[in-house]
XYZ file of C-alpha atoms in Angstrom:
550
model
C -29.154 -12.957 -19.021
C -28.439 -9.857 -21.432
C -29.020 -6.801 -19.646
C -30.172 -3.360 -20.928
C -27.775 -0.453 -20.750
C -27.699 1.723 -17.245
C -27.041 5.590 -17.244
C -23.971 7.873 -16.836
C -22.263 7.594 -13.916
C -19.027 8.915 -12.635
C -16.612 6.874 -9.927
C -17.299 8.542 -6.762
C -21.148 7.257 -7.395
C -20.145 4.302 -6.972
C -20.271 4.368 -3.426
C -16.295 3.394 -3.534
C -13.946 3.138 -0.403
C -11.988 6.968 -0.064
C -8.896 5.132 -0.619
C -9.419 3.382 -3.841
C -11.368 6.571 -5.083
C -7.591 8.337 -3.841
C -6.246 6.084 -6.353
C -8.103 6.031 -9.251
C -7.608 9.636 -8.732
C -3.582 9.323 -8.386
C -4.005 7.475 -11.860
C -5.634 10.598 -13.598
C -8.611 8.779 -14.414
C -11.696 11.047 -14.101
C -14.417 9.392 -15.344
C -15.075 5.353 -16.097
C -14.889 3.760 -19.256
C -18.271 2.219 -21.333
C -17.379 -1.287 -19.779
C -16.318 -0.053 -16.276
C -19.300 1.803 -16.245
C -21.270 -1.484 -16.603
C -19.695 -4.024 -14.888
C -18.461 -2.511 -11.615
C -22.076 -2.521 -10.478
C -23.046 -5.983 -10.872
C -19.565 -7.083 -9.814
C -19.731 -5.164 -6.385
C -23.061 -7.009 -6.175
C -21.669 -10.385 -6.212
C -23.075 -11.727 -9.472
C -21.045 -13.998 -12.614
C -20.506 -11.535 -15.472
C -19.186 -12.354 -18.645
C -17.268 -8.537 -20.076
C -17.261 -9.062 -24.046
C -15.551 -5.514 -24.469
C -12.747 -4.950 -27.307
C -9.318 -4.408 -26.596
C -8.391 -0.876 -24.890
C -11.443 -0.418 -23.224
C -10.708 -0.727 -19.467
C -11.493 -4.040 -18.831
C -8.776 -4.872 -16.439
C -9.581 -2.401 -14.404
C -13.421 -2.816 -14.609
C -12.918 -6.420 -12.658
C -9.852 -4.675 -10.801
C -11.953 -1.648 -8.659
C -15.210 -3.925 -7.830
C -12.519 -6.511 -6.689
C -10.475 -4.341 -4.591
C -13.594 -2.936 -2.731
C -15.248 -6.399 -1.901
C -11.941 -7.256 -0.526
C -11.705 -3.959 1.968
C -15.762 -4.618 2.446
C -15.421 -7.749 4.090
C -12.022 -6.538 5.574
C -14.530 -4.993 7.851
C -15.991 -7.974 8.840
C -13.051 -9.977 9.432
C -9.728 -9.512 10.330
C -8.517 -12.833 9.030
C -5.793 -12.761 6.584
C -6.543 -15.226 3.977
C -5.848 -15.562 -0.060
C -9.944 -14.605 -1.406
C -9.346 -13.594 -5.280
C -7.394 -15.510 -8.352
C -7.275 -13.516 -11.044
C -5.690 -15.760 -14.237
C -4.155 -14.269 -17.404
C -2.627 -16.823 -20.714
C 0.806 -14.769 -20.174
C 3.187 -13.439 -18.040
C 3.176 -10.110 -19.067
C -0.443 -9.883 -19.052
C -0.367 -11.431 -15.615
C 2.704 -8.453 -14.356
C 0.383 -6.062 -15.912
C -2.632 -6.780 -13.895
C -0.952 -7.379 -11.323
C 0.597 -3.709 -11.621
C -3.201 -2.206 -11.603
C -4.212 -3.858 -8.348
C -0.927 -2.424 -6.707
C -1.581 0.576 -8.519
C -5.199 0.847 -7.122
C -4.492 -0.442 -3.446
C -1.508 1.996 -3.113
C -3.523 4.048 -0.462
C -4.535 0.792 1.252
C -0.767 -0.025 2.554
C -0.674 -3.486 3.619
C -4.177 -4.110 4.129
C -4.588 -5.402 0.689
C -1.777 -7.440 -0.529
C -1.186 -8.587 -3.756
C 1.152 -11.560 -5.218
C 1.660 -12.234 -8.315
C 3.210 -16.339 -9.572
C 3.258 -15.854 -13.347
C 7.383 -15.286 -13.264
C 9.584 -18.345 -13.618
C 10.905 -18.158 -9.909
C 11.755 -21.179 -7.848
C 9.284 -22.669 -5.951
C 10.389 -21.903 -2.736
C 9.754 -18.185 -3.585
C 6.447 -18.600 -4.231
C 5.993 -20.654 -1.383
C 7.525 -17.688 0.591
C 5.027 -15.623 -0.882
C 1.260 -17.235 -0.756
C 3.012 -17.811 2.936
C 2.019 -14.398 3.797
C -1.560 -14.980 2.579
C -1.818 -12.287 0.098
C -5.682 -11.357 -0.479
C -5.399 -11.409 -4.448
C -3.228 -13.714 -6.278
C -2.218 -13.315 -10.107
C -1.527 -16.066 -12.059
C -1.146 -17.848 -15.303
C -3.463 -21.261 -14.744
C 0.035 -23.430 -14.845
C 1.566 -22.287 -12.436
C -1.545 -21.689 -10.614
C -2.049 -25.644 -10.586
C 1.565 -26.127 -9.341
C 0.654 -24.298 -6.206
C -2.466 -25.625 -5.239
C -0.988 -29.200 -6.311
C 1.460 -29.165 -3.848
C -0.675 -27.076 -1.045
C 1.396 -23.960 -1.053
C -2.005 -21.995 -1.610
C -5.570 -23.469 -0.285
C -8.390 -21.372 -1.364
C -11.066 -24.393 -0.708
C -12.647 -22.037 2.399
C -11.925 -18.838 1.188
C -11.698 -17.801 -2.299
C -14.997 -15.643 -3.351
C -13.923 -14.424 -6.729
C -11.878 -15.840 -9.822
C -11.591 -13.948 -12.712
C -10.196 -15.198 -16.133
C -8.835 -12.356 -18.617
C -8.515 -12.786 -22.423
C -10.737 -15.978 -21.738
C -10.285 -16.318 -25.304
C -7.082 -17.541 -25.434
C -6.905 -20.110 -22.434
C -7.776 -23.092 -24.754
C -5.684 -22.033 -27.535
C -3.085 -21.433 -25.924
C -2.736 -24.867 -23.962
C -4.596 -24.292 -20.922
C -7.515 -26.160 -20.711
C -6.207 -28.906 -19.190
C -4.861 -26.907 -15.777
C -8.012 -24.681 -15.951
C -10.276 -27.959 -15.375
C -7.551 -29.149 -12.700
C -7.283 -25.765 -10.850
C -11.247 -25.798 -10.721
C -11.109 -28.489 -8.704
C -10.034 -26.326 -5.598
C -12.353 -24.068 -5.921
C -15.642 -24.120 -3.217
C -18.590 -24.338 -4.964
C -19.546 -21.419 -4.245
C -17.963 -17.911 -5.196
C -18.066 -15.036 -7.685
C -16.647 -15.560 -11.450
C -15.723 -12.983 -13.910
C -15.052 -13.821 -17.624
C -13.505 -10.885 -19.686
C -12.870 -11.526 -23.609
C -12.483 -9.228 -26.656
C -14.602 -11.875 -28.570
C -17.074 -14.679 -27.452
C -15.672 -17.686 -29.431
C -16.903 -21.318 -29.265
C -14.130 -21.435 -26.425
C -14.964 -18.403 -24.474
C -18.965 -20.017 -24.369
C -16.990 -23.566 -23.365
C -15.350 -21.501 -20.497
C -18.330 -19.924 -19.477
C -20.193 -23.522 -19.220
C -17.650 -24.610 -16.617
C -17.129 -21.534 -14.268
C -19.791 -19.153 -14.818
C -23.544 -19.394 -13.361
C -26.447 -17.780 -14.212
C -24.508 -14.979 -15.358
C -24.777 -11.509 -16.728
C -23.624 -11.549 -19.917
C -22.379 -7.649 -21.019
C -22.091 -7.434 -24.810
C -21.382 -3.638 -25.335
C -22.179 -2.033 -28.140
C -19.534 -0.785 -29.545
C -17.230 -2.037 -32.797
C -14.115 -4.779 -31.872
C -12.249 -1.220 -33.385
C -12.078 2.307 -33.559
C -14.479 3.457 -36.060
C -14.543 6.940 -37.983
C -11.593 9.578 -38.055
C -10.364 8.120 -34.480
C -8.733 5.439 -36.938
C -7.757 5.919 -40.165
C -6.491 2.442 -42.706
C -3.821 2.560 -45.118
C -2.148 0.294 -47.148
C 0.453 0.134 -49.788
C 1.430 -2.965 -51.906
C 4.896 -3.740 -51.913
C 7.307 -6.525 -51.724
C 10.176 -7.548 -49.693
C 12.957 -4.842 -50.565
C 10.368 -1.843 -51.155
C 8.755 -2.673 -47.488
C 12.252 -2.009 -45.971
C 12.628 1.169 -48.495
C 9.762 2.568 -47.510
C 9.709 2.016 -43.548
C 13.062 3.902 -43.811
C 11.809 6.785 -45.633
C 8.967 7.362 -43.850
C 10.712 7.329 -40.168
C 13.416 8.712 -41.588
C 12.040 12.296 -42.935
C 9.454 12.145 -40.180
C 6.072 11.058 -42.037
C 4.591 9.317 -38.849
C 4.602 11.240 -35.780
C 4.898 10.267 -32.415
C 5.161 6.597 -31.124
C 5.216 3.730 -33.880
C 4.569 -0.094 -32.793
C 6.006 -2.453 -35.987
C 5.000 -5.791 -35.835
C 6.524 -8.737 -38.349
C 6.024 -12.253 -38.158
C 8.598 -13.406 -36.436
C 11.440 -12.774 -33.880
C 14.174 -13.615 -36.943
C 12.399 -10.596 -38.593
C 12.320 -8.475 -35.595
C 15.724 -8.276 -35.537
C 16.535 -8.021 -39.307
C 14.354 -5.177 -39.068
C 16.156 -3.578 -36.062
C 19.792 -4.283 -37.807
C 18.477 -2.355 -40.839
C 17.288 0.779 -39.019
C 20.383 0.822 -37.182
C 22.514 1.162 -40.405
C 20.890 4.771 -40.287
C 21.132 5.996 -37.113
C 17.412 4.945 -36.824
C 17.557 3.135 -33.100
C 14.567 0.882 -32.182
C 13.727 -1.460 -29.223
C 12.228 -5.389 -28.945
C 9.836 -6.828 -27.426
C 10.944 -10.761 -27.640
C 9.628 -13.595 -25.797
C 13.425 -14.780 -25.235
C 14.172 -12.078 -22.619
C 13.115 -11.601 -19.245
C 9.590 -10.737 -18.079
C 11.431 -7.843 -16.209
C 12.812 -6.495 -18.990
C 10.032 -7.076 -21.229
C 8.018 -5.094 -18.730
C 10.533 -2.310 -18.306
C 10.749 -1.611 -22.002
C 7.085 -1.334 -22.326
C 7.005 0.818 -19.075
C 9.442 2.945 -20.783
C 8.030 3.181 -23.956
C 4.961 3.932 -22.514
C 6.942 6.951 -20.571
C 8.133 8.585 -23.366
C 11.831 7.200 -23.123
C 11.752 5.450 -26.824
C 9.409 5.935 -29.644
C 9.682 2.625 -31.908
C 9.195 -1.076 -30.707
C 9.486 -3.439 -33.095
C 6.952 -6.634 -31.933
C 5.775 -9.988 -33.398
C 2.774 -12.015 -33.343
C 3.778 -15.106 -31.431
C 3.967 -18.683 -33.078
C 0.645 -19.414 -30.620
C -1.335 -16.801 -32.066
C -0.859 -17.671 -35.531
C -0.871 -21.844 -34.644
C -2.900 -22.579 -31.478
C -2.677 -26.293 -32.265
C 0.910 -26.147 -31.342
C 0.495 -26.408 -27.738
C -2.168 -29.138 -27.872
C 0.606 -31.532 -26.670
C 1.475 -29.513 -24.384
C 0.512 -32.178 -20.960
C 2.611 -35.413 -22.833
C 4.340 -37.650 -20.322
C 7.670 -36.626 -22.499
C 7.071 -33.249 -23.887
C 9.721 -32.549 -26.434
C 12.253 -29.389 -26.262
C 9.817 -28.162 -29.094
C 6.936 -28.476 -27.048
C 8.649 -27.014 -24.044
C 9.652 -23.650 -26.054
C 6.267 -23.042 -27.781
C 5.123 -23.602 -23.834
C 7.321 -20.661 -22.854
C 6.289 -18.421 -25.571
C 2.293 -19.234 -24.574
C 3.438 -17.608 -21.822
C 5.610 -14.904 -22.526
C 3.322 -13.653 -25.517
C 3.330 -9.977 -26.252
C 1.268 -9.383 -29.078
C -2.212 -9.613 -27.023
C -3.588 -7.359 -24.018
C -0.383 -5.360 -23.424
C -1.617 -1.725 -22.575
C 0.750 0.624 -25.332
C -0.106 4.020 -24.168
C -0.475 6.874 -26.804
C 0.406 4.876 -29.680
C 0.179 6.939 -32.826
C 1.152 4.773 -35.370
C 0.955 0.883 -35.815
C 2.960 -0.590 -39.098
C 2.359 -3.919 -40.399
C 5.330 -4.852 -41.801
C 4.287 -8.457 -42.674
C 0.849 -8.188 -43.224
C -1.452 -10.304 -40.564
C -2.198 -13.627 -40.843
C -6.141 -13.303 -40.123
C -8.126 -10.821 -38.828
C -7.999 -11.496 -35.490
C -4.283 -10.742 -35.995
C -5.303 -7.517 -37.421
C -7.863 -6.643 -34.874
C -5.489 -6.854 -31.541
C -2.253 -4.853 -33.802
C -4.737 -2.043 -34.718
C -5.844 -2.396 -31.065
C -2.881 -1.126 -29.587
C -3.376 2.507 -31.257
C -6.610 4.555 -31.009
C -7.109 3.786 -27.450
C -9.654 5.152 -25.310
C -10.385 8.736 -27.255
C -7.089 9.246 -28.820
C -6.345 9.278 -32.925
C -4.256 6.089 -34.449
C -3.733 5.263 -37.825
C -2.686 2.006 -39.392
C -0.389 1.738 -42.393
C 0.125 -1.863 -44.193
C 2.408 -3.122 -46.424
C 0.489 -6.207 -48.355
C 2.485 -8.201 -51.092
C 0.837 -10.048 -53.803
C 0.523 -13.140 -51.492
C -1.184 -11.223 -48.824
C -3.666 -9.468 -50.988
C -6.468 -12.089 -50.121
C -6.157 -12.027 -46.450
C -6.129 -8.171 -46.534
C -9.545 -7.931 -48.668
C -11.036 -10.365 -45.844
C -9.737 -8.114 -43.548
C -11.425 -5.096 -45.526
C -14.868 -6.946 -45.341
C -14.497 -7.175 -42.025
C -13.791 -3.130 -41.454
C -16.815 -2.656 -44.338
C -18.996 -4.316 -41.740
C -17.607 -2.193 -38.452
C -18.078 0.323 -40.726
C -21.651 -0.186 -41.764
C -19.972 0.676 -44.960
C -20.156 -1.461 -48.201
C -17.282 0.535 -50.350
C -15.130 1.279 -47.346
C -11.506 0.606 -48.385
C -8.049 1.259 -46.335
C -6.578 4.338 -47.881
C -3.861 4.102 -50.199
C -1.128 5.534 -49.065
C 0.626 7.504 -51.304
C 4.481 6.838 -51.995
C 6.015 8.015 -55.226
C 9.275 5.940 -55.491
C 10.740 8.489 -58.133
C 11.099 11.168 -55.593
C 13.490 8.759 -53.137
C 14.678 6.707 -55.219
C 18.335 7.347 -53.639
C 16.417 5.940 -49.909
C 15.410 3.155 -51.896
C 18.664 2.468 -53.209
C 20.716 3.085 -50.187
C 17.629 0.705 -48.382
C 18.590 -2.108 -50.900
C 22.270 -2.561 -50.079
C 20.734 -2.299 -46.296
C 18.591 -4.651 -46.531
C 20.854 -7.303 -48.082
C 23.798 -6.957 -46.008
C 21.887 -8.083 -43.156
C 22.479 -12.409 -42.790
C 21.379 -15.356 -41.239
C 24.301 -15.065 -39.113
C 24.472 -11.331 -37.954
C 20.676 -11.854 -37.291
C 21.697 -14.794 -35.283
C 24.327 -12.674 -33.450
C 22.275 -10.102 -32.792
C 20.052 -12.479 -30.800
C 22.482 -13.637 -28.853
C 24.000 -10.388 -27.744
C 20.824 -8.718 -26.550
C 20.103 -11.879 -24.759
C 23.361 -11.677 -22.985
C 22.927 -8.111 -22.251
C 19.445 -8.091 -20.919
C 20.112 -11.523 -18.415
C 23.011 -9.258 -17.297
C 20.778 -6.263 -16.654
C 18.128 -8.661 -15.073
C 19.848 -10.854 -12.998
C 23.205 -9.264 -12.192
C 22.017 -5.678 -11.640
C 18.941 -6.537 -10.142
C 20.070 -5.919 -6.679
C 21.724 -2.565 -7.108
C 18.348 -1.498 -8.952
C 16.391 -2.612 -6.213
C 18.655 -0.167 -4.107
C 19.269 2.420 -6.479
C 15.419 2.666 -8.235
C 16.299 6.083 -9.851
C 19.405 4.295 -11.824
C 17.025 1.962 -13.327
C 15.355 4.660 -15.610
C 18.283 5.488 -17.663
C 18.851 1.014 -18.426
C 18.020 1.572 -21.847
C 16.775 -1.176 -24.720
C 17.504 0.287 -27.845
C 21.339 0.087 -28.132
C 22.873 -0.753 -31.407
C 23.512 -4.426 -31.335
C 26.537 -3.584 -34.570
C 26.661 -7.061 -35.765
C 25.923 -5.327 -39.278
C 28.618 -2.732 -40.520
C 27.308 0.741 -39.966
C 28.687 3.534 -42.200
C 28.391 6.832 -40.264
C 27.575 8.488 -43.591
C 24.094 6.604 -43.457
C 22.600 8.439 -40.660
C 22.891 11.331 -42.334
C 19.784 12.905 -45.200
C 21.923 15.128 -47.411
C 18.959 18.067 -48.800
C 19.561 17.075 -52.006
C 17.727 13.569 -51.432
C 14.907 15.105 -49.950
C 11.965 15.382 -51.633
C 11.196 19.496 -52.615
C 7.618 19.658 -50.790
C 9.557 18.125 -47.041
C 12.616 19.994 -47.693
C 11.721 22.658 -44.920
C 10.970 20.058 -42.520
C 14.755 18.308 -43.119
C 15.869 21.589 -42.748
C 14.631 22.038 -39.601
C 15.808 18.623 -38.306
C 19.273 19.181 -39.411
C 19.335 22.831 -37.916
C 18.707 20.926 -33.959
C 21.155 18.244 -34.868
C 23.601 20.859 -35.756
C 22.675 22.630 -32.592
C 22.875 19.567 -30.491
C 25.921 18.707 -31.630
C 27.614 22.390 -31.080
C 26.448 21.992 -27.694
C 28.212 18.900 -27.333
C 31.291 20.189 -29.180
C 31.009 23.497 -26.461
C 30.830 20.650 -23.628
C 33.640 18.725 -24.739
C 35.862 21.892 -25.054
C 35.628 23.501 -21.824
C 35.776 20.112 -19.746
C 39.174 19.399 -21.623
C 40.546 23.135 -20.618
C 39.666 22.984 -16.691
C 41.666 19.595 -16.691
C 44.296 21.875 -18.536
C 43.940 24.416 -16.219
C 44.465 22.438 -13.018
C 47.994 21.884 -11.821
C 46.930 18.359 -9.816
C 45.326 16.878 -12.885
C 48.433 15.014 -14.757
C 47.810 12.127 -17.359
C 43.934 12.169 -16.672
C 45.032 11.701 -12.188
C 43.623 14.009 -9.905
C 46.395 14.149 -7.526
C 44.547 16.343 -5.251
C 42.428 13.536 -4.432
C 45.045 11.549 -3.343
């Protein structure tokens, strides 16, 4: 049943435990969200709900609070440690992320609430070693979720009372459907389910057939995007060499502000892209499937703190080609079929929570809307500004006025149109000529390289530091992701904007971003200078040996 919209309310009226209020406090939010504010009452009664809420609006943690205080409410009743909420995601960042709410929001709780979360590729022993300790809300992608209650290492047949499936949309396309109608088949028959989507799909109502009963449905009303000056459209046509000319400019002299998310097609073109900024001293970070789900999480984490201000992200093979991963449950699945399984499951273009993203960049233009819906949905979140800038090539100009119809319509706007962004290419023509040789020194080769190093680097940081960062949790804010991978020549020159290439109407801006380099670099110079004269002035200190030590 559709129900009718309730009034304002604010958290503490929700007749919440003290301790989760404590944390949703610790969290700095102050008052709930359009679709917490109607869901977490019919979920803390017990009933189905089906969330159809676009992306950014709080739906994790409008299943998350409702959750967390049904589990403390009959906590009260029983003191029986037992495994009573699954909670499945389509990836394994997803899954880390959620997961990373409910710790958030039980932090208060200490041990009484524990939470486990199986989407990481550990053995099994470790997760045996985990659902051993009965943890009250387990996070999962539905794979490995059916490996565990396969072989008996979790049995939930007594006491599960709530499953909830996020981005429900993607489960069949992205292979699942199969271990979703397997795990179902250790669930009682009777228990709580929760359905959250950012659209509601032929497969999203197929989903809702097998879990959900008599449920309410919540269809909010409000637009799949930000609508209005919260976000603003552009565009500008270009083709291959002018895209790259044109991303350099623009971070270069400073004409987007703030954090940037660039998304390509492809992890080949992530890394061309990074290899070109680097040539001029532009440094950016990736978000790859390849690496590991720590790191992936770490760099987001980071990003999300402040630490770098450009990822560079694609839309995974899955998202543009569900049909991939149809063969996914072959007797003999082939090494093809096992990688597009892994990147299913490592996908980072969907649900990912970007904070304070000013800027996204389409570098390669979408390949449908829905493409174009969850990029633009990682800026303009929640009541902050974001603006999207596109660069569309003649063979992308019909899937970009199908994505205009579609923003006419959000709109309630007939002649709306994505502004065009204005570039004149006579005033930098020296960026776009320095962007050219760039552009084309980069190979099939260095590109290759550059893979491999960061892949290297990051299993090294993962696996081989992971102990000392477990001990040493301060050190593991200053592991950084945006080193220069220099499998591409880099002339120092490039780095630098001499005035005389900048256009007249920004040449007060360069100025004052070469004046705090220069001053930067003094400092450094100052540094340098005095450390070099106390070694000079110490009598134990020969060939770089303090003797004095010894």
């Amino acid at each position: 049943m559709d129900e009718p919209e309730a009034g304002g309310l604010n958290f503490h009226e929700f007749e919440l435990d003290d301790r989760v209020l404590r944390d949703i406090a610790r969290m700095g939010w102050i008052s709930p969200t359009l679709v917490q504010e109607k869901a977490i009452p019919f979920l803390l009664e017990g009933k189905d709900v089906l969330i159809r809420a676009r992306t950014g609006s709080g739906k994790t943690a409008a299943f998350a609070i409702p959750i967390i205080q049904n589990v403390l409410r009959h906590k009260c009743e029983t003191a029986v440690r037992e495994t009573s909420v699954l909670v499945m995601a389509p990836s394994q960042d997803l899954c880390h992320q959620i997961a990373k709410v409910f710790t958030s929001l039980t932090y208060s709780c200490g041990p009484v609430v524990r939470v486990a979360d199986l989407s990481s590729k550990e053995e099994r022993a470790t997760h045996r070693h985990l659902l051993a300790e009965r943890p009250d809300i387990v996070v999962s992608t539905p794979a490995r979720l059916r490996a565990v209650l396969a072989d008996g290492s979790l049995n939930v047949r007594e006491s599960l009372r709530c499953v909830t499936i996020d981005e429900a949309d993607l489960m069949f396309s992205f292979g699942f459907k199969k271990d979703l109608k397997e795990v179902l088949k250790h669930f009682p028959p009777v228990h709580q389910s929760v359905l959250c989507s950012a659209t509601l799909e032929a497969d999203v109502l197929a989903l809702k057939q097998l879990i959900l009963h008599s449920p309410v449905i919540l269809k909010l009303e409000e637009p799949q995007l930000a609508v209005g000056s919260q976000l603003t459209h552009y565009q500008i046509q270009a083709e291959e060499i002018d895209k790259a000319a044109i991303l350099y400019t623009v971070l270069k002299l400073k004409l987007v502000q703030g954090k940037c998310i660039i998304f390509v097609k492809s992890v080949d073109r992530c890394y061309r892209l990074k290899l070109f900024l680097e040539q001029f001293g532009l440094r950016s970070c990736i978000l790859n499937s390849e690496l590991p789900i720590k790191i992936r999480c770490h760099t987001v984490n980071q990003f999300n703190g402040g630490v770098y201000n450009t990822i560079i992200a694609s839309d995974e093979t899955l998202a543009e080609n569900p049909t991939v991963v149809k063969k996914k449950h072959d007797k003999k699945p082939s090494t093809k079929q096992l990688l597009q399984q892994t990147e299913a499951e490592s996908s980072v273009s969907r649900g990912i929570d970007f904070q304070c993203v000013s800027c996204v960049v389409n570098f390669d233009f979408p390949s449908d809307i829905n493409s174009y819906i969850h990029r633009a949905g990682r800026t303009a979140r929640g009541k902050n500004n974001g603006s999207v800038l596109s660069f569309v090539s003649v063979n992308e100009l019909e899937t970009k006025g199908r994505v205009e119809e579609f923003l006419q319509s959000l709109a309630n706007d007939a002649e709306f149109s994505m502004k065009n962004f204005n570039f004149n290419f006579d005033e930098v023509e020296a960026f776009r000529y320095r962007a050219k040789d760039a552009w084309r020194a980069i190979t099939k080769i260095s590109i290759r390289e550059a893979r491999i190093k960061e892949l290297k680097m990051e299993l090294f940081n993962s696996e081989k530091l992971k102990s000392f960062f477990e001990e040493n949790p301060r050190d593991l804010q200053t592991l950084r992701h945006d080193r220069p991978l220099h499998t591409v020549h880099v002339q120092d020159h490039m780095g630098d904007v001499p005035e005389y290439l900048v256009p007249a109407a920004l040449k007060p801006m360069v100025e004052l971003m070469n004046a705090k380099r220069k001053k930067k670099l003094n400092e450094k110079h100052v540094a340098a200078k005095k450390n070099r004269r106390s070694k000079a002035d110490n009598p134990l200190l020969v060939g770089g040996i303090d003797y004095a030590k010894g």
